Short mmCIF file of C-alpha atoms and ligand atoms in Angstrom, two decimals:
data_model
loop_
_atom_site.label_atom_id
_atom_site.label_comp_id
_atom_site.label_asym_id
_atom_site.label_seq_id
_atom_site.Cartn_x
_atom_site.Cartn_y
_atom_site.Cartn_z
CA MET A 289 108.98 101.00 136.19
CA THR A 290 107.06 104.47 137.40
CA TYR A 291 103.09 104.91 137.35
CA ASP A 292 100.64 107.86 139.20
CA ARG A 293 99.54 106.84 141.75
CA ASP A 294 97.69 109.33 142.27
CA HIS A 295 95.72 109.51 139.41
CA VAL A 296 93.17 107.13 138.30
CA VAL A 297 92.33 107.13 133.79
CA LEU A 298 89.95 104.47 134.29
CA SER A 299 88.04 102.53 137.58
CA VAL A 300 85.68 99.72 136.81
CA ARG A 301 83.67 98.57 139.48
CA ASP A 302 81.62 94.99 140.50
CA LEU A 303 81.38 94.90 136.44
CA SER A 304 79.49 91.58 134.67
CA VAL A 305 79.29 90.40 131.14
CA THR A 306 76.51 87.33 130.40
CA TYR A 307 75.75 86.20 126.86
CA LYS A 308 72.51 84.65 125.55
CA ALA A 309 73.13 81.30 124.52
CA GLU A 310 71.34 78.05 123.18
CA ARG A 311 72.36 76.23 125.81
CA GLY A 312 71.53 79.15 127.71
CA LEU A 313 72.92 82.20 129.56
CA VAL A 314 76.96 82.47 130.23
CA GLN A 315 77.83 84.07 133.16
CA ALA A 316 81.51 85.24 130.74
CA VAL A 317 82.24 88.09 133.83
CA SER A 318 81.09 88.33 137.03
CA HIS A 319 82.29 91.15 139.33
CA ALA A 320 84.76 92.41 137.74
CA SER A 321 86.54 95.86 139.83
CA PHE A 322 89.72 97.08 139.60
CA ASP A 323 91.50 100.29 139.25
CA LEU A 324 94.11 101.30 136.27
CA HIS A 325 96.53 105.18 136.53
CA ALA A 326 97.34 107.45 134.94
CA GLY A 327 100.82 105.49 132.84
CA GLU A 328 99.98 101.81 133.60
CA THR A 329 100.68 99.18 133.03
CA LEU A 330 97.63 96.63 133.75
CA ALA A 331 99.05 92.54 132.48
CA LEU A 332 95.35 90.16 132.44
CA ILE A 333 96.22 87.17 132.60
CA GLY A 334 94.63 84.09 131.99
CA GLU A 335 93.64 80.29 129.78
CA SER A 336 91.48 80.48 126.89
CA GLY A 337 88.15 81.09 127.94
CA CYS A 338 88.26 82.82 131.24
CA GLY A 339 86.84 85.87 130.12
CA LYS A 340 89.46 88.26 129.60
CA THR A 341 88.21 89.83 125.91
CA THR A 342 84.59 90.09 127.24
CA LEU A 343 85.76 91.90 129.84
CA ASN A 344 87.62 94.65 127.15
CA LEU A 345 85.68 94.09 125.18
CA ALA A 346 82.82 95.50 128.14
CA LEU A 347 84.85 98.64 129.08
CA ILE A 348 84.90 100.55 125.33
CA ARG A 349 80.41 98.62 125.23
CA GLN A 350 82.05 96.69 121.80
CA LEU A 351 80.58 93.24 122.51
CA PRO A 352 78.18 91.78 120.55
CA LYS A 353 73.93 92.21 120.85
CA THR A 354 73.60 89.35 123.03
CA ALA A 355 76.26 90.77 125.47
CA SER A 356 74.51 92.11 128.85
CA THR A 357 76.50 94.37 130.94
CA PHE A 358 76.19 95.00 134.34
CA GLY A 359 77.54 96.97 136.66
CA ASP A 360 78.78 100.04 138.88
CA GLY A 361 80.59 101.41 136.76
CA ILE A 362 83.09 102.03 134.88
CA PHE A 363 84.58 105.36 135.42
CA TYR A 364 86.68 107.40 133.75
CA THR A 365 88.21 110.59 134.11
CA TYR A 366 89.44 112.90 131.22
CA ARG A 367 92.50 114.73 131.30
CA ASP A 368 91.04 118.03 132.35
CA GLY A 369 89.94 116.06 135.46
CA ARG A 370 86.39 115.14 133.95
CA GLN A 371 84.68 112.24 135.18
CA ILE A 372 82.42 109.97 133.45
CA ASN A 373 80.34 106.57 133.76
CA VAL A 374 81.07 105.04 130.77
CA LEU A 375 78.18 103.01 130.82
CA GLU A 376 75.63 106.27 131.19
CA LEU A 377 77.33 107.86 127.24
CA ASN A 378 75.42 108.16 124.20
CA ASP A 379 76.11 106.54 121.22
CA ARG A 380 77.55 109.48 119.92
CA ASP A 381 79.19 110.31 122.77
CA MET A 382 80.59 106.63 123.25
CA ARG A 383 81.44 106.68 119.45
CA ARG A 384 83.73 110.01 120.71
CA PHE A 385 85.23 107.65 123.02
CA LEU A 386 86.54 104.69 121.56
CA TRP A 387 89.28 105.91 120.02
CA SER A 388 90.46 109.30 121.73
CA GLU A 389 90.30 108.31 125.14
CA CYS A 390 90.55 105.05 124.93
CA ALA A 391 91.55 102.32 122.00
CA MET A 392 91.67 98.71 120.94
CA VAL A 393 93.90 96.80 119.09
CA PHE A 394 91.96 93.42 118.44
CA GLN A 395 92.79 90.34 118.86
CA GLY A 396 94.00 88.61 115.56
CA ALA A 397 94.79 92.20 114.37
CA LEU A 398 95.80 90.49 111.58
CA ASN A 399 92.47 90.42 109.94
CA SER A 400 90.81 93.43 111.22
CA LEU A 401 92.69 95.73 108.95
CA ASN A 402 89.93 96.62 106.18
CA PRO A 403 92.24 94.73 103.22
CA VAL A 404 91.09 96.52 100.41
CA ILE A 405 91.57 100.08 102.16
CA ARG A 406 94.94 101.65 101.98
CA VAL A 407 96.20 102.52 105.25
CA ARG A 408 96.80 106.21 104.79
CA ASP A 409 92.77 106.05 103.91
CA VAL A 410 91.97 104.11 107.20
CA VAL A 411 93.70 107.10 109.17
CA PHE A 412 91.66 109.06 106.33
CA GLU A 413 88.60 108.22 107.78
CA THR A 414 89.14 108.46 112.01
CA ALA A 415 90.26 111.21 111.24
CA ARG A 416 87.22 112.54 109.45
CA ALA A 417 84.96 110.64 112.24
CA HIS A 418 86.52 112.27 114.81
CA GLY A 419 86.34 116.02 112.58
CA MET A 420 90.47 115.52 113.25
CA LYS A 421 92.45 118.43 110.18
CA ARG A 422 93.31 115.18 107.11
CA GLU A 423 96.84 116.95 107.30
CA GLU A 424 96.98 117.30 110.55
CA ALA A 425 96.14 113.21 111.24
CA TYR A 426 98.09 111.95 108.86
CA LYS A 427 101.30 113.77 109.77
CA ARG A 428 101.06 113.01 113.82
CA ALA A 429 100.05 109.53 111.60
CA LEU A 430 103.73 108.73 109.77
CA LYS A 431 104.75 110.35 112.75
CA LEU A 432 103.66 107.79 115.02
CA LEU A 433 104.70 105.25 112.28
CA GLU A 434 107.38 106.25 112.39
CA GLN A 435 108.00 106.00 116.48
CA VAL A 436 106.70 102.38 116.04
CA ARG A 437 109.68 101.76 113.14
CA LEU A 438 108.03 101.55 109.59
CA ASP A 439 109.52 102.63 106.75
CA ALA A 440 105.95 105.15 107.51
CA GLU A 441 105.95 106.76 103.37
CA ARG A 442 105.52 103.51 101.98
CA VAL A 443 102.52 101.51 104.67
CA MET A 444 101.02 104.47 103.97
CA ARG A 445 100.97 103.91 100.48
CA SER A 446 100.86 100.12 101.58
CA TYR A 447 98.03 97.35 102.11
CA PRO A 448 97.49 95.12 104.01
CA HIS A 449 99.02 92.46 102.25
CA GLU A 450 101.11 93.63 101.80
CA LEU A 451 102.78 93.78 105.12
CA SER A 452 103.89 91.06 107.35
CA GLY A 453 102.42 90.28 110.60
CA GLY A 454 104.18 91.83 112.80
CA MET A 455 104.11 95.65 110.91
CA ARG A 456 100.22 94.92 110.74
CA GLN A 457 100.76 94.87 115.06
CA ARG A 458 102.16 97.56 114.50
CA VAL A 459 100.56 99.73 111.98
CA LEU A 460 97.57 99.32 114.18
CA LEU A 461 99.75 99.83 117.52
CA ALA A 462 100.49 103.85 115.65
CA LEU A 463 97.27 104.45 114.18
CA SER A 464 95.13 103.51 117.87
CA LEU A 465 97.28 106.06 119.12
CA ILE A 466 96.46 108.84 116.80
CA LEU A 467 93.65 110.71 118.71
CA ARG A 468 96.07 110.46 122.05
CA PRO A 469 93.43 108.45 124.29
CA GLN A 470 95.26 107.15 127.34
CA VAL A 471 94.20 104.59 127.88
CA VAL A 472 95.41 101.73 125.86
CA ILE A 473 93.71 97.75 125.23
CA MET A 474 95.33 95.02 123.32
CA ASP A 475 94.22 92.11 123.07
CA GLU A 476 96.91 89.14 122.68
CA PRO A 477 99.18 91.08 120.98
CA THR A 478 102.12 88.98 121.07
CA THR A 479 100.14 85.71 120.71
CA ALA A 480 100.81 84.00 117.05
CA VAL A 481 103.58 85.78 115.75
CA ASP A 482 107.63 84.64 115.76
CA ILE A 483 109.83 85.31 118.79
CA LEU A 484 111.41 88.37 116.71
CA THR A 485 107.63 90.20 115.84
CA GLN A 486 106.95 89.88 119.54
CA ARG A 487 110.11 91.32 120.50
CA SER A 488 109.68 93.67 118.04
CA ILE A 489 105.97 94.90 119.30
CA LEU A 490 107.17 94.68 122.57
CA ASP A 491 110.37 96.96 122.03
CA VAL A 492 107.92 99.49 120.45
CA LEU A 493 105.14 98.89 122.55
CA LYS A 494 107.56 100.19 125.66
CA GLN A 495 108.94 103.36 124.07
CA LEU A 496 104.42 104.28 122.45
CA ARG A 497 104.51 104.40 126.20
CA ASP A 498 107.37 105.87 127.06
CA GLU A 499 107.25 109.21 125.05
CA LEU A 500 103.56 109.58 125.25
CA ASN A 501 102.95 108.20 129.09
CA PHE A 502 99.15 106.52 128.33
CA SER A 503 98.36 103.73 130.37
CA VAL A 504 97.87 100.03 129.01
CA ILE A 505 95.62 97.04 129.54
CA PHE A 506 97.88 93.87 128.15
CA ILE A 507 96.05 90.84 127.63
CA SER A 508 97.84 87.86 127.23
CA HIS A 509 98.55 84.57 128.27
CA ASP A 510 102.83 84.40 127.48
CA LEU A 511 103.43 85.14 131.54
CA ALA A 512 107.00 85.82 130.75
CA VAL A 513 105.65 88.84 128.20
CA ALA A 514 103.46 89.92 130.72
CA ALA A 515 106.25 90.09 133.84
CA GLU A 516 108.05 91.71 131.41
CA ILE A 517 106.03 94.66 130.50
CA ALA A 518 103.43 95.08 133.74
CA ASP A 519 103.18 96.84 135.94
CA THR A 520 100.69 95.11 137.70
CA VAL A 521 98.28 91.91 136.84
CA ALA A 522 95.53 90.51 137.34
CA THR A 523 94.61 86.82 137.28
CA MET A 524 91.08 85.90 136.10
CA TYR A 525 89.50 82.66 136.50
CA ALA A 526 85.98 81.38 134.79
CA GLY A 527 85.60 84.93 134.80
CA GLU A 528 86.38 86.86 137.94
CA ILE A 529 89.46 87.89 138.65
CA VAL A 530 90.70 85.92 141.68
CA GLU A 531 94.29 87.48 142.66
CA ARG A 532 95.76 91.31 141.20
CA GLY A 533 98.61 93.26 142.89
CA PRO A 534 101.98 94.75 141.78
CA VAL A 535 103.95 92.89 139.22
CA ASN A 536 106.30 91.12 141.70
CA GLU A 537 103.50 90.59 143.85
CA VAL A 538 101.50 88.81 142.14
CA PHE A 539 104.03 86.56 140.14
CA TYR A 540 106.57 86.22 142.98
CA ARG A 541 104.29 85.54 145.84
CA SER A 542 102.01 84.48 144.55
CA ARG A 543 98.67 84.44 146.90
CA HIS A 544 95.81 82.00 144.70
CA ALA A 545 96.30 78.77 143.75
CA TYR A 546 95.09 79.11 139.78
CA THR A 547 97.56 82.31 139.06
CA LEU A 548 100.81 79.83 140.77
CA ASN A 549 99.52 76.96 138.41
CA LEU A 550 99.78 79.23 136.13
CA LEU A 551 102.92 80.21 136.56
CA ASN A 552 104.60 76.60 137.11
CA ALA A 553 102.87 75.54 133.25
CA ALA A 554 104.42 79.01 131.64
CA PRO A 555 107.42 77.47 129.75
CA ARG A 556 110.95 79.19 131.82
CA LEU A 557 113.62 79.44 129.51
CA SER A 558 116.34 79.30 132.62
CA VAL A 559 114.47 75.98 134.06
CA GLY A 560 114.39 74.07 131.23
CA VAL A 561 111.23 72.59 129.37
CA GLU A 562 111.70 69.15 132.68
CA ARG A 563 109.79 71.30 134.93
CA LEU A 564 106.38 72.54 132.29
CA GLU A 565 103.88 71.42 134.17
CA SER A 566 100.50 71.39 132.30
CA ILE A 567 96.87 72.46 134.25
CA ALA A 568 95.03 69.67 133.74
CA GLY A 569 91.21 69.90 133.07
CA LYS A 570 89.83 73.09 131.00
CA PRO A 571 88.43 76.22 132.87
CA PRO A 572 84.92 75.24 133.48
CA ASP A 573 81.68 75.81 130.98
CA LEU A 574 80.12 79.33 132.26
CA ILE A 575 76.68 78.39 131.44
CA GLU A 576 76.72 76.14 134.06
CA PRO A 577 79.72 76.84 136.79
CA PRO A 578 81.16 74.79 139.31
CA THR A 579 79.87 76.17 143.48
CA GLY A 580 82.55 77.55 145.40
CA CYS A 581 85.75 78.56 144.49
CA LYS A 582 85.82 78.11 140.53
CA PHE A 583 89.04 77.01 139.78
CA HIS A 584 88.53 73.89 143.27
CA GLU A 585 88.02 71.38 140.30
CA ARG A 586 91.38 71.29 139.44
CA CYS A 587 93.08 72.59 142.72
CA SER A 588 96.02 70.95 144.48
CA PHE A 589 95.77 73.05 147.10
CA ALA A 590 91.47 72.30 147.46
CA THR A 591 89.83 71.69 150.60
CA ALA A 592 86.13 71.35 151.40
CA VAL A 593 85.26 74.02 152.60
CA CYS A 594 87.12 75.59 148.39
CA ALA A 595 84.23 73.15 146.88
CA GLN A 596 81.33 75.19 149.29
CA VAL A 597 82.12 78.55 149.19
CA GLN A 598 83.38 80.86 147.20
CA PRO A 599 86.22 82.32 148.61
CA PRO A 600 86.49 86.53 148.94
CA LEU A 601 88.48 88.73 147.51
CA VAL A 602 90.22 89.48 150.40
CA GLU A 603 93.59 92.66 150.85
CA TYR A 604 96.34 91.14 151.76
CA GLU A 605 99.95 94.10 152.25
CA GLY A 606 101.40 95.53 149.30
CA GLY A 607 98.29 96.27 147.02
CA HIS A 608 97.99 92.21 146.70
CA LEU A 609 94.39 90.70 146.47
CA ALA A 610 93.22 87.38 146.40
CA ALA A 611 89.93 84.95 146.20
CA CYS A 612 91.51 81.96 147.46
CA HIS A 613 90.66 79.65 151.31
CA GLU A 614 94.28 78.30 150.73
CA THR A 615 96.47 81.69 149.95
CA GLY A 616 98.32 80.57 152.82
CA ARG A 617 99.98 77.47 151.76
CA VAL A 618 99.46 78.70 148.31
CA LEU A 619 101.98 81.58 149.42
CA ILE A 620 104.91 79.08 151.00
CA GLU A 621 104.66 76.90 147.23
CA ALA A 622 105.02 80.20 145.77
CA ARG A 623 107.21 81.30 147.43
CA GLU A 624 110.30 77.76 147.98
CA THR A 625 109.10 77.62 144.80
CA ARG A 626 111.20 79.87 142.48
CA LEU A 627 108.90 79.91 139.31
CA VAL A 628 110.93 82.84 137.25
CA SER A 629 114.94 84.50 137.79
CA ALA A 630 114.50 87.06 140.38
CA PRO A 631 114.12 90.73 138.27
N1 LIG B 123 79.50 86.29 120.82
C1 LIG B 123 79.76 84.92 122.40
N2 LIG B 123 78.79 84.42 122.76
C2 LIG B 123 77.97 83.42 123.71
N3 LIG B 123 79.21 82.90 124.82
C3 LIG B 123 80.07 84.46 124.02
C4 LIG B 123 80.08 83.99 122.98
N4 LIG B 123 81.77 85.48 123.51
C5 LIG B 123 82.80 85.05 123.87
N5 LIG B 123 81.74 83.76 125.08
C6 LIG B 123 82.09 82.87 126.33
O1 LIG B 123 82.48 83.27 127.58
C7 LIG B 123 83.39 83.41 127.28
C8 LIG B 123 84.34 83.99 127.38
O2 LIG B 123 85.31 84.68 126.74
P1 LIG B 123 86.94 85.40 126.34
O3 LIG B 123 85.82 86.56 127.03
O4 LIG B 123 86.69 84.99 125.32
O5 LIG B 123 87.64 85.23 127.02
P2 LIG B 123 89.54 85.18 126.59
O6 LIG B 123 88.59 85.83 126.12
O7 LIG B 123 89.49 84.96 128.17
O8 LIG B 123 90.06 83.59 126.25
C9 LIG B 123 83.70 82.51 126.96
O9 LIG B 123 83.63 80.99 128.30
C10 LIG B 123 83.52 81.88 126.17
O10 LIG B 123 82.71 80.96 125.35
MG1 LIG B 124 90.98 86.85 124.13
#
């Protein structure tokens, strides 16, 4: 897979998000930074509760009112080269930005279509809200529905309950592309669907991406899916991006103990179930996160320093970054363990 390394579409700099909860302040995302290039697919991986959804909702400013966002910026470059900071857009410009520049297919997509509205009415509503001609939006939606391999005319007339889960997921993907966004965020699109549906979602996504050349942030805790679809991978743990780099670097030469643990916990068809180990414990409470490396309590590599000193995100060769005090030992084990069959 190739993407345009000279053209950054979205540049996230030092982004943090907190939620006000009854028990206190939840540090859901801490100091996240990354670049997304034109045509690049970035997979965001990590266990449930690590901040993946929060980070992406922050990118399109769709967080609930209890959330506060801090940071240097979310810099977005339009097709004409103009650059803006999403954090500084007013409400009107933000509404325009959403869907026409950056679209999101939400987690639990099955419920995000209004049950009493036909698919075509969603198309008309999108057109109205964005000042696009009805006929033009309809024609474009029809084409996109065909591209995601649906009976387009029939789907247009359907109510959500008349469509299967996999069909709805594909409808949402098609609808998210009506206004030709440069960035599409997909939150766990293959979670809670059967394996054939998962296959069809991945296939149509790949095909659409090749034809329309948008960038994707693909959130998943399924590493096999991430490995298949991604150019680059970012691992999140306890609200932090702890490792990031090209997919082969992160998956075959992991430098963070958490990524290595995730890989060891991932079911591998080639290896069989006997090697399957899940990571003991669960992600920490983000109201009072652990000191030092937030993973140290669950980490088999951890030493005394890990409990005290937060490891900085260090850049290694190959555009590979990791925040792990024991990255050298992790790397050796990652090389010795044939995690997944090499590409
Ligand atoms: N509306 C909210 N109010 C308070 N805490 C929240 C809210 N939404 C998510 N969180 C907390 O923020 C953290 C990150 O959650 P989330 O972004 O949903 O993670 P992920 O998508 O990786 O599963 C978790 O600790 C979660 O409990
Ligand atoms: Mg989530």
